Structure formats: structure tokens, C-alpha cells
Coordinates of C-alpha atoms in Angstrom, one line a residue:
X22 CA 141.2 117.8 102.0
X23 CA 141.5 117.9 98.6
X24 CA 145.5 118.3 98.7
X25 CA 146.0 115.4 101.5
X26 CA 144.5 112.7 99.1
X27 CA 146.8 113.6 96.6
X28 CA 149.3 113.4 98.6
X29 CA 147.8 109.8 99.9
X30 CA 147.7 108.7 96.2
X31 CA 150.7 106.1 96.5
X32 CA 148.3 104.6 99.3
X33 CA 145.6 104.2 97.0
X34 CA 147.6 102.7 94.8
X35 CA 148.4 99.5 97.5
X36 CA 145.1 99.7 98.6
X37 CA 144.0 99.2 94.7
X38 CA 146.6 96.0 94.5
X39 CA 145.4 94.5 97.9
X40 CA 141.7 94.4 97.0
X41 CA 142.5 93.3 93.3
X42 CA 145.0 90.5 95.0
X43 CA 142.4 89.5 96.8
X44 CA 139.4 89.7 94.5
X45 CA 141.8 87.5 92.2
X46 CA 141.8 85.0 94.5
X47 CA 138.5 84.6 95.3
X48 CA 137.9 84.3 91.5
X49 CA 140.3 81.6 91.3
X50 CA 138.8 80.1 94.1
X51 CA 142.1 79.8 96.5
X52 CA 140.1 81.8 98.9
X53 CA 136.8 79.8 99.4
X54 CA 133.2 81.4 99.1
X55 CA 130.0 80.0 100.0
X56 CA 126.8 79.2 98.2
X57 CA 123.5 78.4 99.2
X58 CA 120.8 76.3 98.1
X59 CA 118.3 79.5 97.5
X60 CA 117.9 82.8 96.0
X61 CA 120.3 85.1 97.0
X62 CA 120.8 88.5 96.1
X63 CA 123.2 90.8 97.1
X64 CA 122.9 94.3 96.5
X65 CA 126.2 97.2 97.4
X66 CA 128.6 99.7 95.9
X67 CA 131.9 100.3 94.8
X68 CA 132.4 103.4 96.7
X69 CA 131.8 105.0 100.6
X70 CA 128.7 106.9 101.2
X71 CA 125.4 106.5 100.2
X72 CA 124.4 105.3 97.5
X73 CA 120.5 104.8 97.6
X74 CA 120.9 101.6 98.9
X75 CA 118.1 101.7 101.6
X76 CA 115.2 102.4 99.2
X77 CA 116.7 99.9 96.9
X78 CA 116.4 97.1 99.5
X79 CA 113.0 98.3 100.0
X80 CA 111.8 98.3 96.3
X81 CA 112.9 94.5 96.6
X82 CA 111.5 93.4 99.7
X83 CA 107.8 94.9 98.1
X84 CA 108.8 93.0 94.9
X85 CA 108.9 90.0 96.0
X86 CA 107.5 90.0 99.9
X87 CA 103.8 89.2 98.3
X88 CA 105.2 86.1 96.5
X89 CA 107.7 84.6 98.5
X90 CA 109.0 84.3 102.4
X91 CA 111.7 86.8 102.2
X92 CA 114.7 87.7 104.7
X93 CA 117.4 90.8 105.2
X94 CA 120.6 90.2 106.1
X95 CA 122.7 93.3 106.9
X96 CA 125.9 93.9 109.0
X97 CA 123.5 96.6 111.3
X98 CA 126.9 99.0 110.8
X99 CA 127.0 100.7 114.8
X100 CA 125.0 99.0 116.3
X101 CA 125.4 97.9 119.8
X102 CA 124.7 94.1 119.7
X103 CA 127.3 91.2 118.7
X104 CA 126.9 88.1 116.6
X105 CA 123.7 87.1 114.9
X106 CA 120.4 89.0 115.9
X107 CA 116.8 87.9 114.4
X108 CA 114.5 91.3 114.9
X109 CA 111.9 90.7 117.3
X110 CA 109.6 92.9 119.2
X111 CA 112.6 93.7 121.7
X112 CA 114.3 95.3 118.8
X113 CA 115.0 98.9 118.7
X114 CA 118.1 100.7 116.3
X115 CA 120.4 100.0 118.9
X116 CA 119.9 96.1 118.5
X117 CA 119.6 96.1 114.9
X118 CA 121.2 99.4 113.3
X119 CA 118.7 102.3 112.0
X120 CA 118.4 100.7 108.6
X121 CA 117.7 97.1 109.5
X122 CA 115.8 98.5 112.3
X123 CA 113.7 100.0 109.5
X124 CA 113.2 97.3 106.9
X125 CA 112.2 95.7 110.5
X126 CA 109.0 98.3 111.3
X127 CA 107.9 98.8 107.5
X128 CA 107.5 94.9 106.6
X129 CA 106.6 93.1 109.9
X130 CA 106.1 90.0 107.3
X131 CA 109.8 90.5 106.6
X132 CA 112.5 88.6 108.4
X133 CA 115.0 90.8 109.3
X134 CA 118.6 89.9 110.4
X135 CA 122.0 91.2 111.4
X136 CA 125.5 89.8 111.4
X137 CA 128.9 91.0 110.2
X138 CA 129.3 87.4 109.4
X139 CA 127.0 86.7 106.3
X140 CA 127.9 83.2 106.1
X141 CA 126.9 82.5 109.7
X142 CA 124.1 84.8 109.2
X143 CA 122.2 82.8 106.0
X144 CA 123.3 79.9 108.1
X145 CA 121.3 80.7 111.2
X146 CA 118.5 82.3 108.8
X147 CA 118.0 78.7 107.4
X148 CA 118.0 77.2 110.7
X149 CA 114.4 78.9 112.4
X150 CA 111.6 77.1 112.1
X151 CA 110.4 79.4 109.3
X152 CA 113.3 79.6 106.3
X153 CA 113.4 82.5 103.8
X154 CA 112.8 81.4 100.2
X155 CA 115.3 84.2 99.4
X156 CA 117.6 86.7 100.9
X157 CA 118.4 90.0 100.9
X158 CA 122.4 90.7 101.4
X159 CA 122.4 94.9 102.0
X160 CA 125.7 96.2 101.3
X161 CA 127.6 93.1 100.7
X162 CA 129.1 93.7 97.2
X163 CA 132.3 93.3 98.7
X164 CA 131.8 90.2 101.1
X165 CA 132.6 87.6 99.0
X166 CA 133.2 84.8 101.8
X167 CA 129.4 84.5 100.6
X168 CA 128.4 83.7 97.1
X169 CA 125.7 85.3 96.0
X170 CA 123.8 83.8 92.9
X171 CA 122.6 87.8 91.8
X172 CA 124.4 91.4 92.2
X173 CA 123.2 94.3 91.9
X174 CA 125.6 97.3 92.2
X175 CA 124.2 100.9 92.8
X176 CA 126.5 103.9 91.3
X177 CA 124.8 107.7 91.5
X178 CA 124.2 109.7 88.5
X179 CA 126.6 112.6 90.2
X180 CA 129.6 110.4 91.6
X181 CA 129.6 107.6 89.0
X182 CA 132.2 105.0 89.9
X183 CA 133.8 105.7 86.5
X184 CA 135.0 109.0 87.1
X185 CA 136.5 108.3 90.6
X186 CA 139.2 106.2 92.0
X187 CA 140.9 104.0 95.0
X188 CA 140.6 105.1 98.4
X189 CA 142.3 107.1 100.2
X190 CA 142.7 109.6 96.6
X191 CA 139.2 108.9 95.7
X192 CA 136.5 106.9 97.3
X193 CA 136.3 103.3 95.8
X194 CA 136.5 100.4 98.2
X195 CA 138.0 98.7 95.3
X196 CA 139.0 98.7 91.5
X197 CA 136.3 100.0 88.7
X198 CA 137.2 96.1 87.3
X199 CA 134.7 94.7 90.5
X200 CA 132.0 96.3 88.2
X201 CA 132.3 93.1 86.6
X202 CA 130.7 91.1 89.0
X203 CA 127.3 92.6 88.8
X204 CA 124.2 90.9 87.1
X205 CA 122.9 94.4 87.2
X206 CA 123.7 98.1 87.4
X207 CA 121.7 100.6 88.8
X208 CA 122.2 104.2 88.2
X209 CA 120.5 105.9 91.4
X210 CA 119.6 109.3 92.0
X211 CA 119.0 110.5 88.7
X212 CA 117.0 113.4 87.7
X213 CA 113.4 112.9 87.1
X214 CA 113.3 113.7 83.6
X215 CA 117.0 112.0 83.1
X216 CA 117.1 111.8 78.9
X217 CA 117.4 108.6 76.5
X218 CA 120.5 110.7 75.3
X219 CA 122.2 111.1 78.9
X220 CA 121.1 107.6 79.6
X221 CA 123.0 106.3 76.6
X222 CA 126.4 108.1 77.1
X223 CA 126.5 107.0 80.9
X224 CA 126.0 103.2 79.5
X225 CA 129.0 103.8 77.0
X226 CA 131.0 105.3 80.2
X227 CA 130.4 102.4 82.5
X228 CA 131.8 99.9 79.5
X229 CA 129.6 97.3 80.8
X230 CA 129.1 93.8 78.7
X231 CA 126.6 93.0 76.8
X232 CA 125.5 90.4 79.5
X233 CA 125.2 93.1 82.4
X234 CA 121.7 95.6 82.1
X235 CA 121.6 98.9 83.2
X236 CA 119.0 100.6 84.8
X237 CA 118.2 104.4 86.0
X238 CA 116.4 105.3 89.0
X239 CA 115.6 108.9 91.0
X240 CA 114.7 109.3 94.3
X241 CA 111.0 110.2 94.9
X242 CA 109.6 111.7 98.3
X243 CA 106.6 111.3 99.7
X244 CA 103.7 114.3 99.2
X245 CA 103.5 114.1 103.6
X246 CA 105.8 113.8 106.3
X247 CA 104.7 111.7 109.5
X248 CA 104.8 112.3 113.0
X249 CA 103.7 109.8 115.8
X250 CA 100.1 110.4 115.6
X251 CA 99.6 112.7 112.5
X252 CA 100.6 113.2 109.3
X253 CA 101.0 116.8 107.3
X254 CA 100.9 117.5 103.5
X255 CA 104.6 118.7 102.2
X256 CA 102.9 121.0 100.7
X257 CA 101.4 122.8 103.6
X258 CA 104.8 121.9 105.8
X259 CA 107.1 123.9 103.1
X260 CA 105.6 127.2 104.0
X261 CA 106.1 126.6 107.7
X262 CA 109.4 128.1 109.7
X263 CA 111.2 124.5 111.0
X264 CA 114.2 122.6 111.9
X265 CA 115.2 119.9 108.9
X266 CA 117.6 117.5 110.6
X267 CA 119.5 114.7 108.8
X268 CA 122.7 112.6 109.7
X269 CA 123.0 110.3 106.8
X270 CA 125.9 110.7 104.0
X271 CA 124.0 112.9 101.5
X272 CA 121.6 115.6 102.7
X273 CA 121.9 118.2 100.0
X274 CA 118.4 116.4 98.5
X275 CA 116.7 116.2 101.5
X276 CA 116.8 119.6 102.6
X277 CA 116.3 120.9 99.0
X278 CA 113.3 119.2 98.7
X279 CA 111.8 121.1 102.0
X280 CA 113.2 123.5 103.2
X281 CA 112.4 127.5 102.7
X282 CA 114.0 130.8 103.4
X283 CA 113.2 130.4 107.1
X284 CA 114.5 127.3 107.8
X285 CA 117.3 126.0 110.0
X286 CA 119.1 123.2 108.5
X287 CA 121.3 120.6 111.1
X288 CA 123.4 117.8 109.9
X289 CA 124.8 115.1 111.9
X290 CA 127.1 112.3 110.6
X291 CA 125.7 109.0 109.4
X292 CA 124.2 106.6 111.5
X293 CA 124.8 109.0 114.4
X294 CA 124.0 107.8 117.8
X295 CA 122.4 111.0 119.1
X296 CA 123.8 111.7 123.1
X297 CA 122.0 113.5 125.3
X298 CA 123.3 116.6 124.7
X299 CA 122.6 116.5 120.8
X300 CA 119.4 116.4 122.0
X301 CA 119.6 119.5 124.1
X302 CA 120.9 121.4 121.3
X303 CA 118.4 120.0 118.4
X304 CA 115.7 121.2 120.8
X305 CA 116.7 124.1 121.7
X306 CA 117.9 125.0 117.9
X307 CA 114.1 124.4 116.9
X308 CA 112.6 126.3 119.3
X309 CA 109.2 125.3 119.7
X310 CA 109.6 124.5 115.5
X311 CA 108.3 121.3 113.5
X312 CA 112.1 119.1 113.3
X313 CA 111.6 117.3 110.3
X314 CA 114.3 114.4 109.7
X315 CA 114.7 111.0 107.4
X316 CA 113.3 108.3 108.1
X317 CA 116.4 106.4 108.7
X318 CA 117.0 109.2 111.4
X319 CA 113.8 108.7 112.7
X320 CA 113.9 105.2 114.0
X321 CA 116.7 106.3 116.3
X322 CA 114.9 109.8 117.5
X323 CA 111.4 108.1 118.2
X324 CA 112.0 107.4 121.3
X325 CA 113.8 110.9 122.5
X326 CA 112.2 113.7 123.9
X327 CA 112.2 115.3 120.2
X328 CA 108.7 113.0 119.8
X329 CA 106.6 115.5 120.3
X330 CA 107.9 117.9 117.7
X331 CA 109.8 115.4 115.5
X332 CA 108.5 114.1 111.9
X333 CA 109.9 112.1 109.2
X334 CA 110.0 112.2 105.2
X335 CA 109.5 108.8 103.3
X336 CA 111.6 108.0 100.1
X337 CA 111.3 105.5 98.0
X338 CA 113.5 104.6 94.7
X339 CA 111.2 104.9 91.3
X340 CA 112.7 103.6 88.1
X341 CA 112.7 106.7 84.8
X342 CA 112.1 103.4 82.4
X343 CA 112.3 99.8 82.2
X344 CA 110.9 98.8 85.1
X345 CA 108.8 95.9 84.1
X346 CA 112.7 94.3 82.5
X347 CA 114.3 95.3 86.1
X348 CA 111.0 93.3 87.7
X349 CA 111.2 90.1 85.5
X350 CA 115.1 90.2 85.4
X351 CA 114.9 89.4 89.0
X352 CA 111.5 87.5 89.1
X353 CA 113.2 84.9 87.0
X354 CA 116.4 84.6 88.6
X355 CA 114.2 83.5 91.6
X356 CA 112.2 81.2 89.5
X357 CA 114.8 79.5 88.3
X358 CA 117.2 78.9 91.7
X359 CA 114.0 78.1 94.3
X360 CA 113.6 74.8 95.1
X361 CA 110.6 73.0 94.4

């Protein structure tokens, strides 16, 4: 694999001009974005594969979800619906996509919506009978038909957008230079105990400007896993012989955090629609066993015949330092672009 994106590096080259052609345009304004007349913050990556921004989305919507009437607006990537869709009590994973799907069952307060089409979908948004005071764009760094008045880009600690390149050689959607763009940068998936030290060099690495803050941020479990009418204490699950299943672009942290000499670990691609016969072959693989998945996972297992044996772990994204500055950064921006 290694050798074939080598050999692909003159295509990453054209793929690096075409997004920075394009990117220049949109700067100058030849290709048109739109703003809105609220709060909208849009929060992606440079690069493919998973970045932590799930839990990041999450941390925001319990930010602000107590203060103001806030929306989600995500493409719902696989999903099996068209268009615009406004989650309702009809919706399921198939409707929405597994993450909306969860933002959906977490914050019932929430409005949660889908469409490739942002502009359409902040459009339709501000047409119910209830409007959003501010939205939530998930993974739209790069969707700049919509102008978002905040960015926040998400790079983790061990695959830092510095050190890699273009697609199809490395894995950047487009040049390090769209770094630029962000109000804010968030370093995810840190260790815990990440130094002042390591902090500082990474901020020298990433060349930001004085006007962009950084931020560093580690993914914390929860201390119990939940099933659909119990939970269990990690603690007492660790010792226990199980299946860990996860089909989302990073597992390696998952499983670590769980699993034990006796355990079977199955990975899936992400946002895998599960068939039938995956299910045959995750049941049979555990056995009788405890399968213990992500959370993202479970919203599209819940309703399988795995229910019975099949639990989730909750994560959520926990800032090393400097919360309270990450907080009021984006308190303020909403403050100050609400309308009376």
C-alpha cells in the first residue's frame, strides 16, 4: 500500500492544485458562498478518517444546548434517505446516518438534520416553525458553498496534518494552507497526561497565527458500558471473556481500553451497514459472550438480533487545559452574531 501511493504521488500533486484552485476562488469570491443571519459553526478536518469529530460535536451541543435552541446539520454519510431530513420519531440510522442518528437519541431537545446540501439544509432549518439560534455544521470544513462565521478544525496528536500530505500519497483532502481558515484548532486524541512541553512544540509545528488558538483534547470513556436494560461497570466487564466489535476508522483505542487476554476482537469498516449474514457470523463469533461495540455502532445494531447480548461504550472528548478559554471563545462568538 505503502508503494502504490508513491507511485500515485503525481496524482496528489493535481489533486493538491485542484483543491487550492478551487479554495482560491472561493476566497476571491468568483465562486459564491453563503452566509446566514445566525451563529454558525462549522466543525471538520483536513484529512480522511476519524478525527474525533463525533464527541466534539457532542461537547458543543452540551455547551450551548442549555442556553440556546440549537440544530445539527450533517451530510448523514450512507445513509439511505435523499434531500433534506428533520429527525423525528420515525427516524432510525438508516434515515439519518449512525452519527446524526446519535446526536438525535442523546439530545431529544436538539434539532437534528441531514443534507448533502448545507445551503438548502440551514435554509429548510430556518424555515420550521421552531428556528435554531445556532447551528452545528459536522464535517463541513471543506463545504464552502456555506459560509460559516466559526471553524474549528480537529487534527490527532498521532496523524497531525503537518506531517502528512495530499491524497492519494497521503491523506489530506486538501493543502496544509486550508489550516488557515480555522478560528480554532483542536488537537484530539491526546494522551491524558499530554505535557506543557509536547504541547508547545506541536503549536510551533502547526505554524498557526497569532489570531488562531490551539487547544488539546483526549478521549475519555465512560467507567460502564450499557445494554438495553442494564448497565455494567468497565471494571467488572474487563475480566469477563467477550466479543469487542467496532466498525468505525480507528479502533486500536477502543479495544485497548477493554479488552483482555481472552477476548475476540472484530472490526468492520466505518459506518458499516451490517447484512444479515454479518450478523450470523458476529453471533456465532461470540458465542453466547457479552459483544461490546461503540456507540456509534450501536445505533445501527439495536435493533438486530445481537440485542440481547450487545452493549455499548460511551466517549466523550475532555479538554488536558484551557477549557474555560475554549468555552468563552465560542460563547462569545455567539453573543456577538445572535440576533436580538
Amino acid at each position: 500500500m505503502n508503494l502504490l501511493r508513491k507511485i500515485l504521488f503525481p496524482f496528489a500533486i493535481l489533486y493538491g492544485l485542484i483543491t487550492s484552485i478551487r479554495n482560491f476562488l472561493f476566497d476571491k469570491g468568483i465562486l459564491k458562498s453563503t452566509s446566514f443571519d445566525l451563529p454558525v459553526i462549522a466543525v471538520g478536518n483536513l484529512s480522511v478518517g476519524g478525527t474525533g469529530k463525533t464527541p466534539q460535536i457532542e461537547y458543543l451541543i452540551r455547551l450551548l444546548s442549555n442556553k440556546y435552541r440549537a440544530a445539527t446539520l450533517s451530510r448523514g454519510y450512507k445513509r439511505k434517505s435523499e434531500g433534506f431530513v428533520l429527525a423525528d420519531e420515525n427516524s432510525n440510522a438508516e434515515i439519518l446516518g449512525d452519527e446524526p442518528f446519535q446526536f438525535y437519541q442523546k439530545f431529544p431537545d436538539v434539532q437534528v438534520a441531514v443534507d448533502a446540501n448545507r445551503t438548502n439544509g440551514i435554509t429548510q432549518l430556518l424555515s420550521q416553525n421552531v428556528k435554531p439560534q445556532v447551528i452545528l455544521l459536522d464535517d463541513a470544513y471543506q463545504h464552502r458553498k456555506v459560509k460559516a462565521g466559526f471553524y474549528i478544525l480537529l487534527t490527532s496528536y498521532d496523524d497531525l496534518y503537518a506531517d502528512d500530505f495530499m491524497l492519494p500519497t497521503g491523506n489530506l483532502r486538501e493543502s496544509r494552507s486550508g489550516a488557515n481558515r480555522a478560528n480554532i484548532v483542536v488537537v484530539t486524541k491526546c494522551p491524558k497526561n499530554l505535557s506543557e512541553e509536547k504541547q508547545a512544540k506541536i503549536r510551533l509545528k502547526l505554524k498557526l497565527s497569532c489570531s488562531q488558538q490551539i487547544f488539546f483534547t483526549y478521549i475519555d470513556y465512560d467507567v460502564e458500558i450499557y445494554g438495553k436494560d442494564e448497565k455494567i461497570s468497565v471494571a467488572e466487564i474487563k475480566s469477563e471473556s467477550k466479543l469487542l466489535l467496532a466498525g468505525i476508522a480507528k479502533p486500536k483505542p477502543f479495544f485497548e481500553y477493554l479488552k483482555n487476554e481472552n477476548d475476540e476482537c472484530l472490526t468492520f469498516p466505518d459506518h458499516h451497514h451490517f447484512s444479515d449474514a454479518d450478523l450470523e457470523s458476529i453471533q456465532n463469533k461470540a458465542n453466547g459472550r457479552k459483544i461490546i461495540t461503540t456507540e456509534k455502532d450501536y445505533v445501527r445494531l439495536k435493533d438486530s438480533k445481537l440485542v440481547s447480548q450487545l452493549y455499548y461504550l460511551p466517549i466523550k472528548s475532555t479538554f488536558i487545559n484551557h477549557q474555560q478559554n475554549f468555552d468563552v471563545s465560542i460563547l462569545q462568538y455567539i453573543k456577538e452574531n445572535l440576533e436580538p
